[in-house]
């Protein structure tokens, strides 16, 4: 594998960098670089800017309205956006459900749903996890019963990220109890404005309602919203999860946050502590190793080879790195990482504390929030079993 980018790829990188610099709102970039709260408007504003350029579906082929970039170009685009301080694109529409609609949806579904995803106009949510059905996703109990030309859906989804903003939700629903659990699941698209859909925010330690419960009470869903065949949803779910787990690794965000960690360490006077700097160096080695693994996958894709099925491996290492850099930021700031006055922080004031307190205010909440990364998207314990079976044999 040649790790050097070609002159054409370097020129492509410069094109992306220049465009992002010219179009990314400075106030949004400031929030991202300092881990301040992004509002719904912030996230959708950037999505619509990308959508207008035709880049929100940056991984899409040209036949579906995407730029048709190869694997390396997609990586360079993601890296330049992350380093510039662009918000992480909410993945449920363009990264997760769109590839499923492209691969398994019919022509009418593709024409109906893909344009709204590509433009950033329609906010999608993910209805996978349920109480008791997290890593054991095949045990989902939300029921969809076919009655004529519609399904009647009853059940509950939980941990629905940003579900309070959702306009549509893609769901795994049980349509049969025959055979193995995986064989009775279907993939259904549901309008969240439908009667009987209710969203209940779950308030977290930092005051955010990042995750939600979504309840379905006799919700009527047109049968035309079924993706593919009934009872074949497990196949489509696995296709989607490979995109989700690769997305969770997010090596480009890790590179940006590594630089933020160094800034905090210098500001707080711990950069000269050799032992602490050793910990930063160890983290940087892991980030570089993760990037090499990503580039290895990209190299295989670019050359037309079948890369190893290592989405789970990327997820494991990427999530552990996210937890580690958030922990080191906390350690660098010491007691100054703890103050958290939600309303004051949003107003730009966090008390008369010494040190870089404006940068430190979100550190505790970020640390606690990142504890989830080794659990969601399939817990790392389960991912290790999958890697052992599919990669090691």
Tab-separated table of C-alpha atoms in Angstrom:
chain	number	residue	atom	x	y	z
A	1	UNK	CA	0.000	0.000	0.000
A	2	UNK	CA	1.312	3.428	-0.993
A	3	UNK	CA	0.432	5.876	1.788
A	4	UNK	CA	1.333	8.926	-0.276
A	5	UNK	CA	-1.571	10.725	-1.913
A	6	UNK	CA	-1.253	11.375	-5.638
A	7	UNK	CA	-0.931	14.941	-7.009
A	8	UNK	CA	-4.539	14.655	-8.202
A	9	UNK	CA	-5.683	13.664	-4.714
A	10	UNK	CA	-3.712	16.516	-3.145
A	11	UNK	CA	-5.352	18.945	-5.582
A	12	UNK	CA	-8.729	17.511	-4.632
A	13	UNK	CA	-7.914	18.056	-0.959
A	14	UNK	CA	-7.038	21.698	-1.623
A	15	UNK	CA	-10.307	22.183	-3.492
A	16	UNK	CA	-12.285	20.785	-0.560
A	17	UNK	CA	-10.295	22.802	1.981
A	18	UNK	CA	-10.870	26.063	0.111
A	19	UNK	CA	-14.589	25.436	-0.310
A	20	UNK	CA	-15.121	24.493	3.340
A	21	UNK	CA	-13.169	27.542	4.502
A	22	UNK	CA	-15.344	29.784	2.347
A	23	UNK	CA	-18.704	28.202	3.240
A	24	UNK	CA	-18.499	26.936	6.839
A	25	UNK	CA	-20.063	29.568	9.149
A	26	UNK	CA	-17.436	30.823	11.608
A	27	UNK	CA	-19.791	30.702	14.591
A	28	UNK	CA	-20.504	27.012	13.956
A	29	UNK	CA	-16.813	26.198	13.569
A	30	UNK	CA	-16.097	27.974	16.873
A	31	UNK	CA	-18.680	25.841	18.654
A	32	UNK	CA	-17.257	22.624	17.219
A	33	UNK	CA	-13.636	23.458	18.088
A	34	UNK	CA	-14.674	24.255	21.667
A	35	UNK	CA	-17.213	21.435	22.122
A	36	UNK	CA	-20.072	23.864	22.710
A	37	UNK	CA	-23.670	22.844	22.165
A	38	UNK	CA	-24.827	22.670	18.571
A	39	UNK	CA	-28.488	23.482	18.059
A	40	UNK	CA	-30.758	21.780	15.571
A	41	UNK	CA	-30.458	24.874	13.383
A	42	UNK	CA	-26.647	24.688	13.497
A	43	UNK	CA	-26.605	21.067	12.371
A	44	UNK	CA	-29.247	21.462	9.682
A	45	UNK	CA	-27.767	24.733	8.437
A	46	UNK	CA	-24.502	22.983	7.624
A	47	UNK	CA	-26.374	20.013	6.146
A	48	UNK	CA	-28.281	22.323	3.800
A	49	UNK	CA	-25.069	24.113	2.771
A	50	UNK	CA	-23.587	20.745	1.830
A	51	UNK	CA	-26.845	19.716	0.194
A	52	UNK	CA	-26.931	22.797	-2.015
A	53	UNK	CA	-23.424	21.946	-3.218
A	54	UNK	CA	-24.440	18.305	-3.768
A	55	UNK	CA	-22.070	17.038	-1.101
A	56	UNK	CA	-24.354	16.001	1.762
A	57	UNK	CA	-24.511	12.610	0.086
A	58	UNK	CA	-20.750	12.647	-0.392
A	59	UNK	CA	-20.590	8.863	-0.422
A	60	UNK	CA	-23.337	8.456	-3.013
A	61	UNK	CA	-22.821	7.344	-6.618
A	62	UNK	CA	-23.685	9.753	-9.420
A	63	UNK	CA	-26.738	7.752	-10.458
A	64	UNK	CA	-28.417	8.755	-7.186
A	65	UNK	CA	-27.324	12.388	-7.261
A	66	UNK	CA	-24.018	12.060	-5.423
A	67	UNK	CA	-20.591	13.275	-6.553
A	68	UNK	CA	-19.428	9.741	-7.366
A	69	UNK	CA	-16.185	10.111	-5.439
A	70	UNK	CA	-13.887	7.175	-4.885
A	71	UNK	CA	-12.962	5.908	-1.421
A	72	UNK	CA	-9.892	8.152	-1.045
A	73	UNK	CA	-11.778	11.274	-2.131
A	74	UNK	CA	-14.519	10.538	0.407
A	75	UNK	CA	-11.879	10.169	3.124
A	76	UNK	CA	-10.199	13.448	2.192
A	77	UNK	CA	-13.547	15.259	2.200
A	78	UNK	CA	-14.375	13.921	5.677
A	79	UNK	CA	-10.922	14.827	6.988
A	80	UNK	CA	-10.977	18.407	5.716
A	81	UNK	CA	-14.482	18.996	7.100
A	82	UNK	CA	-13.493	17.641	10.520
A	83	UNK	CA	-10.241	19.609	10.767
A	84	UNK	CA	-12.025	22.822	9.740
A	85	UNK	CA	-14.499	22.430	12.589
A	86	UNK	CA	-17.533	21.422	10.561
A	87	UNK	CA	-20.298	19.686	12.517
A	88	UNK	CA	-20.395	15.950	12.154
A	89	UNK	CA	-23.138	15.252	9.631
A	90	UNK	CA	-26.115	13.613	11.343
A	91	UNK	CA	-25.664	10.201	9.709
A	92	UNK	CA	-29.101	8.632	9.890
A	93	UNK	CA	-30.262	9.974	6.529
A	94	UNK	CA	-27.284	10.335	4.164
A	95	UNK	CA	-24.941	7.718	5.646
A	96	UNK	CA	-27.279	5.020	6.960
A	97	UNK	CA	-30.774	4.780	5.473
A	98	UNK	CA	-29.897	6.204	2.039
A	99	UNK	CA	-27.567	3.293	1.106
A	100	UNK	CA	-30.304	0.864	2.160
A	101	UNK	CA	-32.873	2.639	-0.031
A	102	UNK	CA	-30.387	2.647	-2.921
A	103	UNK	CA	-29.558	-1.051	-2.548
A	104	UNK	CA	-32.929	-2.535	-1.629
A	105	UNK	CA	-35.631	0.095	-2.241
A	106	UNK	CA	-37.672	0.234	-5.411
A	107	UNK	CA	-37.534	3.028	-7.974
A	108	UNK	CA	-40.511	4.866	-6.502
A	109	UNK	CA	-38.996	4.802	-2.994
A	110	UNK	CA	-35.674	6.081	-4.306
A	111	UNK	CA	-37.341	8.962	-6.144
A	112	UNK	CA	-39.539	9.749	-3.151
A	113	UNK	CA	-37.020	9.705	-0.286
A	114	UNK	CA	-33.505	10.334	-1.604
A	115	UNK	CA	-33.919	13.982	-2.753
A	116	UNK	CA	-35.045	15.138	0.725
A	117	UNK	CA	-32.079	13.361	2.292
A	118	UNK	CA	-29.599	14.775	-0.242
A	119	UNK	CA	-30.789	18.354	0.294
A	120	UNK	CA	-30.737	18.186	4.107
A	121	UNK	CA	-34.400	19.197	4.234
A	122	UNK	CA	-35.682	16.007	5.911
A	123	UNK	CA	-34.370	14.892	9.312
A	124	UNK	CA	-34.222	11.115	9.740
A	125	UNK	CA	-34.015	9.103	12.954
A	126	UNK	CA	-33.027	5.495	13.605
A	127	UNK	CA	-35.471	3.066	15.229
A	128	UNK	CA	-33.347	0.047	16.098
A	129	UNK	CA	-32.738	-0.337	19.850
A	130	UNK	CA	-35.515	-1.260	22.266
A	131	UNK	CA	-35.608	-1.975	25.995
A	132	UNK	CA	-33.942	-5.390	26.118
A	133	UNK	CA	-32.875	-5.240	22.469
A	134	UNK	CA	-29.604	-3.367	22.218
A	135	UNK	CA	-26.640	-5.481	21.200
A	136	UNK	CA	-29.095	-8.382	20.832
A	137	UNK	CA	-30.898	-6.530	18.091
A	138	UNK	CA	-32.558	-9.656	16.691
A	139	UNK	CA	-34.850	-9.739	19.725
A	140	UNK	CA	-36.807	-6.614	18.727
A	141	UNK	CA	-40.465	-6.771	19.740
A	142	UNK	CA	-42.018	-3.710	18.068
A	143	UNK	CA	-44.772	-5.327	16.044
A	144	UNK	CA	-46.029	-4.466	12.552
A	145	UNK	CA	-49.193	-6.308	11.549
A	146	UNK	CA	-50.243	-6.227	7.887
A	147	UNK	CA	-53.857	-5.195	7.333
A	148	UNK	CA	-54.722	-4.655	3.708
A	149	UNK	CA	-52.536	-1.942	2.222
A	150	UNK	CA	-51.060	-0.812	5.533
A	151	UNK	CA	-49.166	-1.983	8.602
A	152	UNK	CA	-50.352	-1.343	12.152
A	153	UNK	CA	-47.285	-0.688	14.306
A	154	UNK	CA	-47.142	-1.022	18.097
A	155	UNK	CA	-44.115	-0.932	20.358
A	156	UNK	CA	-41.271	1.160	21.686
A	157	UNK	CA	-37.826	2.229	20.528
A	158	UNK	CA	-35.269	3.751	22.878
A	159	UNK	CA	-31.906	5.572	22.782
A	160	UNK	CA	-33.147	7.251	19.587
A	161	UNK	CA	-30.455	9.862	19.025
A	162	UNK	CA	-31.865	13.337	18.310
A	163	UNK	CA	-35.257	11.731	17.837
A	164	UNK	CA	-36.928	14.900	19.129
A	165	UNK	CA	-36.009	16.492	15.788
A	166	UNK	CA	-37.002	13.535	13.635
A	167	UNK	CA	-39.439	13.870	10.747
A	168	UNK	CA	-39.052	10.296	9.461
A	169	UNK	CA	-37.721	7.203	11.189
A	170	UNK	CA	-36.515	3.908	9.735
A	171	UNK	CA	-37.454	1.007	11.983
A	172	UNK	CA	-36.811	-2.665	12.445
A	173	UNK	CA	-40.194	-4.204	13.180
A	174	UNK	CA	-41.309	-7.769	13.840
A	175	UNK	CA	-43.632	-9.105	11.181
A	176	UNK	CA	-43.345	-12.803	12.025
A	177	UNK	CA	-42.549	-15.032	14.991
A	178	UNK	CA	-41.788	-18.085	12.847
A	179	UNK	CA	-38.299	-19.563	12.737
A	180	UNK	CA	-35.182	-17.822	14.009
A	181	UNK	CA	-35.645	-14.302	15.426
A	182	UNK	CA	-33.683	-12.763	12.551
A	183	UNK	CA	-36.063	-14.185	9.931
A	184	UNK	CA	-39.155	-12.338	11.174
A	185	UNK	CA	-37.881	-8.743	10.972
A	186	UNK	CA	-38.842	-6.158	8.372
A	187	UNK	CA	-37.462	-2.705	7.508
A	188	UNK	CA	-40.138	-0.004	7.588
A	189	UNK	CA	-40.054	3.771	6.944
A	190	UNK	CA	-42.418	5.700	9.224
A	191	UNK	CA	-43.555	9.319	9.115
A	192	UNK	CA	-43.038	10.608	12.675
A	193	UNK	CA	-45.954	12.998	12.262
A	194	UNK	CA	-48.308	10.012	12.006
A	195	UNK	CA	-51.033	9.739	14.680
A	196	UNK	CA	-49.892	7.442	17.481
A	197	UNK	CA	-46.180	8.341	17.339
A	198	UNK	CA	-44.937	10.001	20.526
A	199	UNK	CA	-41.405	11.051	21.424
A	200	UNK	CA	-40.282	11.264	25.051
A	201	UNK	CA	-36.866	12.861	25.657
A	202	UNK	CA	-34.456	11.185	28.087
A	203	UNK	CA	-32.581	13.881	30.018
A	204	UNK	CA	-28.886	13.142	30.503
A	205	UNK	CA	-26.448	14.280	33.199
A	206	UNK	CA	-25.400	17.321	31.180
A	207	UNK	CA	-28.976	18.530	30.800
A	208	UNK	CA	-29.183	17.460	27.167
A	209	UNK	CA	-31.896	15.255	25.681
A	210	UNK	CA	-29.646	13.677	23.101
A	211	UNK	CA	-31.544	10.398	23.248
A	212	UNK	CA	-35.244	9.682	23.306
A	213	UNK	CA	-37.923	7.060	23.633
A	214	UNK	CA	-40.233	6.695	20.647
A	215	UNK	CA	-43.599	5.019	21.162
A	216	UNK	CA	-45.893	3.579	18.491
A	217	UNK	CA	-49.553	3.176	19.414
A	218	UNK	CA	-51.568	1.659	16.547
A	219	UNK	CA	-49.609	3.703	14.022
A	220	UNK	CA	-50.822	3.201	10.460
A	221	UNK	CA	-47.986	2.915	7.947
A	222	UNK	CA	-48.623	2.460	4.202
A	223	UNK	CA	-47.353	-0.902	2.987
A	224	UNK	CA	-45.502	0.943	0.231
A	225	UNK	CA	-43.088	2.145	2.950
A	226	UNK	CA	-41.716	-1.379	3.372
A	227	UNK	CA	-38.155	-1.616	2.068
A	228	UNK	CA	-37.497	-4.770	0.097
A	229	UNK	CA	-39.294	-7.942	1.119
A	230	UNK	CA	-41.218	-8.648	4.295
A	231	UNK	CA	-39.205	-10.630	6.863
A	232	UNK	CA	-35.915	-9.830	5.066
A	233	UNK	CA	-35.135	-6.757	7.163
A	234	UNK	CA	-32.244	-8.391	9.012
A	235	UNK	CA	-30.255	-8.493	5.777
A	236	UNK	CA	-30.884	-4.780	5.216
A	237	UNK	CA	-30.093	-4.007	8.866
A	238	UNK	CA	-26.661	-5.619	8.586
A	239	UNK	CA	-25.965	-3.607	5.446
A	240	UNK	CA	-26.787	-0.430	7.364
A	241	UNK	CA	-24.806	-1.392	10.468
A	242	UNK	CA	-21.592	-1.746	8.459
A	243	UNK	CA	-21.986	1.930	7.514
A	244	UNK	CA	-22.843	2.912	11.097
A	245	UNK	CA	-19.857	1.180	12.681
A	246	UNK	CA	-17.387	2.617	10.203
A	247	UNK	CA	-18.921	6.051	10.822
A	248	UNK	CA	-18.559	5.647	14.608
A	249	UNK	CA	-14.784	5.152	14.230
A	250	UNK	CA	-14.551	8.760	12.989
A	251	UNK	CA	-10.763	8.962	12.826
A	252	UNK	CA	-10.902	12.501	11.453
A	253	UNK	CA	-12.690	13.847	14.515
A	254	UNK	CA	-10.118	12.038	16.666
A	255	UNK	CA	-7.319	13.912	14.867
A	256	UNK	CA	-9.059	17.237	15.493
A	257	UNK	CA	-9.706	16.445	19.159
A	258	UNK	CA	-6.100	15.331	19.626
A	259	UNK	CA	-5.003	18.852	18.672
A	260	UNK	CA	-7.581	20.277	21.079
A	261	UNK	CA	-6.180	18.074	23.849
A	262	UNK	CA	-2.711	19.493	23.187
A	263	UNK	CA	-4.058	23.067	23.362
A	264	UNK	CA	-5.728	22.364	26.697
A	265	UNK	CA	-2.592	20.704	28.069
A	266	UNK	CA	-0.509	23.749	27.174
A	267	UNK	CA	-3.074	26.189	28.574
A	268	UNK	CA	-3.311	24.271	31.859
A	269	UNK	CA	0.451	23.932	32.289
A	270	UNK	CA	0.658	20.134	32.119
A	271	UNK	CA	2.361	19.970	28.725
A	272	UNK	CA	5.762	20.024	30.425
A	273	UNK	CA	4.841	17.024	32.568
A	274	UNK	CA	6.733	14.241	30.777
A	275	UNK	CA	4.430	11.501	32.058
A	276	UNK	CA	1.336	13.342	30.895
A	277	UNK	CA	2.867	14.057	27.522
A	278	UNK	CA	3.671	10.355	27.244
A	279	UNK	CA	-0.063	9.638	27.567
A	280	UNK	CA	-0.789	12.087	24.756
A	281	UNK	CA	1.899	10.411	22.650
A	282	UNK	CA	0.383	6.968	23.262
A	283	UNK	CA	-3.003	8.301	22.193
A	284	UNK	CA	-1.492	9.851	19.085
A	285	UNK	CA	0.069	6.503	18.164
A	286	UNK	CA	-3.367	4.885	18.436
A	287	UNK	CA	-4.942	7.611	16.279
A	288	UNK	CA	-2.264	7.135	13.608
A	289	UNK	CA	-2.734	3.348	13.755
A	290	UNK	CA	-6.499	3.768	13.312
A	291	UNK	CA	-5.888	6.074	10.363
A	292	UNK	CA	-3.565	3.516	8.791
A	293	UNK	CA	-6.268	0.878	9.179
A	294	UNK	CA	-8.807	3.168	7.516
A	295	UNK	CA	-6.371	3.921	4.686
A	296	UNK	CA	-5.742	0.203	4.276
A	297	UNK	CA	-9.443	-0.341	3.744
A	298	UNK	CA	-9.577	2.601	1.317
A	299	UNK	CA	-6.586	1.267	-0.604
A	300	UNK	CA	-8.275	-2.108	-1.013
A	301	UNK	CA	-11.502	-0.474	-2.186
A	302	UNK	CA	-9.673	1.790	-4.639
A	303	UNK	CA	-7.838	-1.150	-6.209
A	304	UNK	CA	-11.007	-3.203	-6.485
A	305	UNK	CA	-9.995	-5.766	-3.896
A	306	UNK	CA	-12.318	-7.066	-1.237
A	307	UNK	CA	-11.246	-5.511	2.044
A	308	UNK	CA	-11.543	-7.461	5.259
A	309	UNK	CA	-14.879	-7.219	7.020
A	310	UNK	CA	-13.446	-4.989	9.722
A	311	UNK	CA	-16.206	-2.463	10.349
A	312	UNK	CA	-16.442	-3.898	13.872
A	313	UNK	CA	-12.688	-3.501	14.400
A	314	UNK	CA	-12.831	0.152	13.322
A	315	UNK	CA	-15.724	0.704	15.715
A	316	UNK	CA	-13.889	-0.903	18.655
A	317	UNK	CA	-10.705	1.120	18.290
A	318	UNK	CA	-12.402	4.360	17.306
A	319	UNK	CA	-14.750	4.327	20.288
A	320	UNK	CA	-11.932	3.558	22.731
A	321	UNK	CA	-9.906	6.468	21.343
A	322	UNK	CA	-12.871	8.817	21.828
A	323	UNK	CA	-13.128	7.808	25.467
A	324	UNK	CA	-9.408	8.219	25.985
A	325	UNK	CA	-9.064	11.735	24.585
A	326	UNK	CA	-12.080	12.960	26.567
A	327	UNK	CA	-10.522	11.466	29.714
A	328	UNK	CA	-7.134	13.076	29.101
A	329	UNK	CA	-8.770	16.474	28.574
A	330	UNK	CA	-10.424	16.105	31.973
A	331	UNK	CA	-7.128	15.148	33.590
A	332	UNK	CA	-5.341	18.076	31.935
A	333	UNK	CA	-7.791	20.615	33.342
A	334	UNK	CA	-8.070	18.962	36.737
A	335	UNK	CA	-10.715	20.554	38.998
A	336	UNK	CA	-11.387	23.269	36.402
A	337	UNK	CA	-13.016	20.670	34.157
A	338	UNK	CA	-15.822	20.171	36.670
A	339	UNK	CA	-17.762	23.484	36.801
A	340	UNK	CA	-20.822	23.242	34.595
A	341	UNK	CA	-23.486	25.907	34.692
A	342	UNK	CA	-25.507	25.155	31.590
A	343	UNK	CA	-27.201	28.524	31.073
A	344	UNK	CA	-24.076	30.527	31.939
A	345	UNK	CA	-21.913	28.523	29.572
A	346	UNK	CA	-24.308	29.187	26.702
A	347	UNK	CA	-24.032	32.905	27.522
A	348	UNK	CA	-20.235	32.713	27.413
A	349	UNK	CA	-19.523	32.918	31.161
A	350	UNK	CA	-18.607	30.096	33.504
A	351	UNK	CA	-17.472	31.775	36.694
A	352	UNK	CA	-14.333	33.526	37.896
A	353	UNK	CA	-12.004	30.541	37.690
A	354	UNK	CA	-8.355	30.717	36.635
A	355	UNK	CA	-7.126	28.826	33.625
A	356	UNK	CA	-8.801	28.341	30.250
A	357	UNK	CA	-12.218	27.902	31.801
A	358	UNK	CA	-14.226	28.673	28.668
A	359	UNK	CA	-12.537	25.756	26.937
A	360	UNK	CA	-12.849	23.561	30.019
A	361	UNK	CA	-16.525	24.030	30.829
A	362	UNK	CA	-17.822	21.238	28.544
A	363	UNK	CA	-15.110	18.714	29.456
A	364	UNK	CA	-16.969	16.834	32.197
A	365	UNK	CA	-20.166	16.514	30.195
A	366	UNK	CA	-18.221	15.348	27.124
A	367	UNK	CA	-16.371	12.758	29.192
A	368	UNK	CA	-19.545	11.278	30.641
A	369	UNK	CA	-21.298	11.372	27.281
A	370	UNK	CA	-18.442	9.469	25.644
A	371	UNK	CA	-18.913	6.526	27.999
A	372	UNK	CA	-21.644	5.421	25.580
A	373	UNK	CA	-19.362	4.949	22.580
A	374	UNK	CA	-18.239	1.429	23.503
A	375	UNK	CA	-21.889	0.392	23.901
A	376	UNK	CA	-23.897	1.944	21.076
A	377	UNK	CA	-23.729	0.659	17.518
A	378	UNK	CA	-23.189	-2.822	18.956
A	379	UNK	CA	-21.201	-3.140	22.177
A	380	UNK	CA	-17.459	-3.673	21.826
A	381	UNK	CA	-17.691	-7.066	23.538
A	382	UNK	CA	-20.077	-8.260	20.830
A	383	UNK	CA	-17.950	-6.633	18.113
A	384	UNK	CA	-14.906	-8.585	19.279
A	385	UNK	CA	-16.847	-11.813	18.863
A	386	UNK	CA	-17.891	-10.783	15.349
A	387	UNK	CA	-14.311	-9.885	14.404
A	388	UNK	CA	-13.098	-13.200	15.805
A	389	UNK	CA	-15.599	-15.117	13.698
A	390	UNK	CA	-15.481	-13.171	10.427
A	391	UNK	CA	-11.848	-12.016	10.286
A	392	UNK	CA	-9.824	-14.466	12.361
A	393	UNK	CA	-11.955	-17.486	11.413
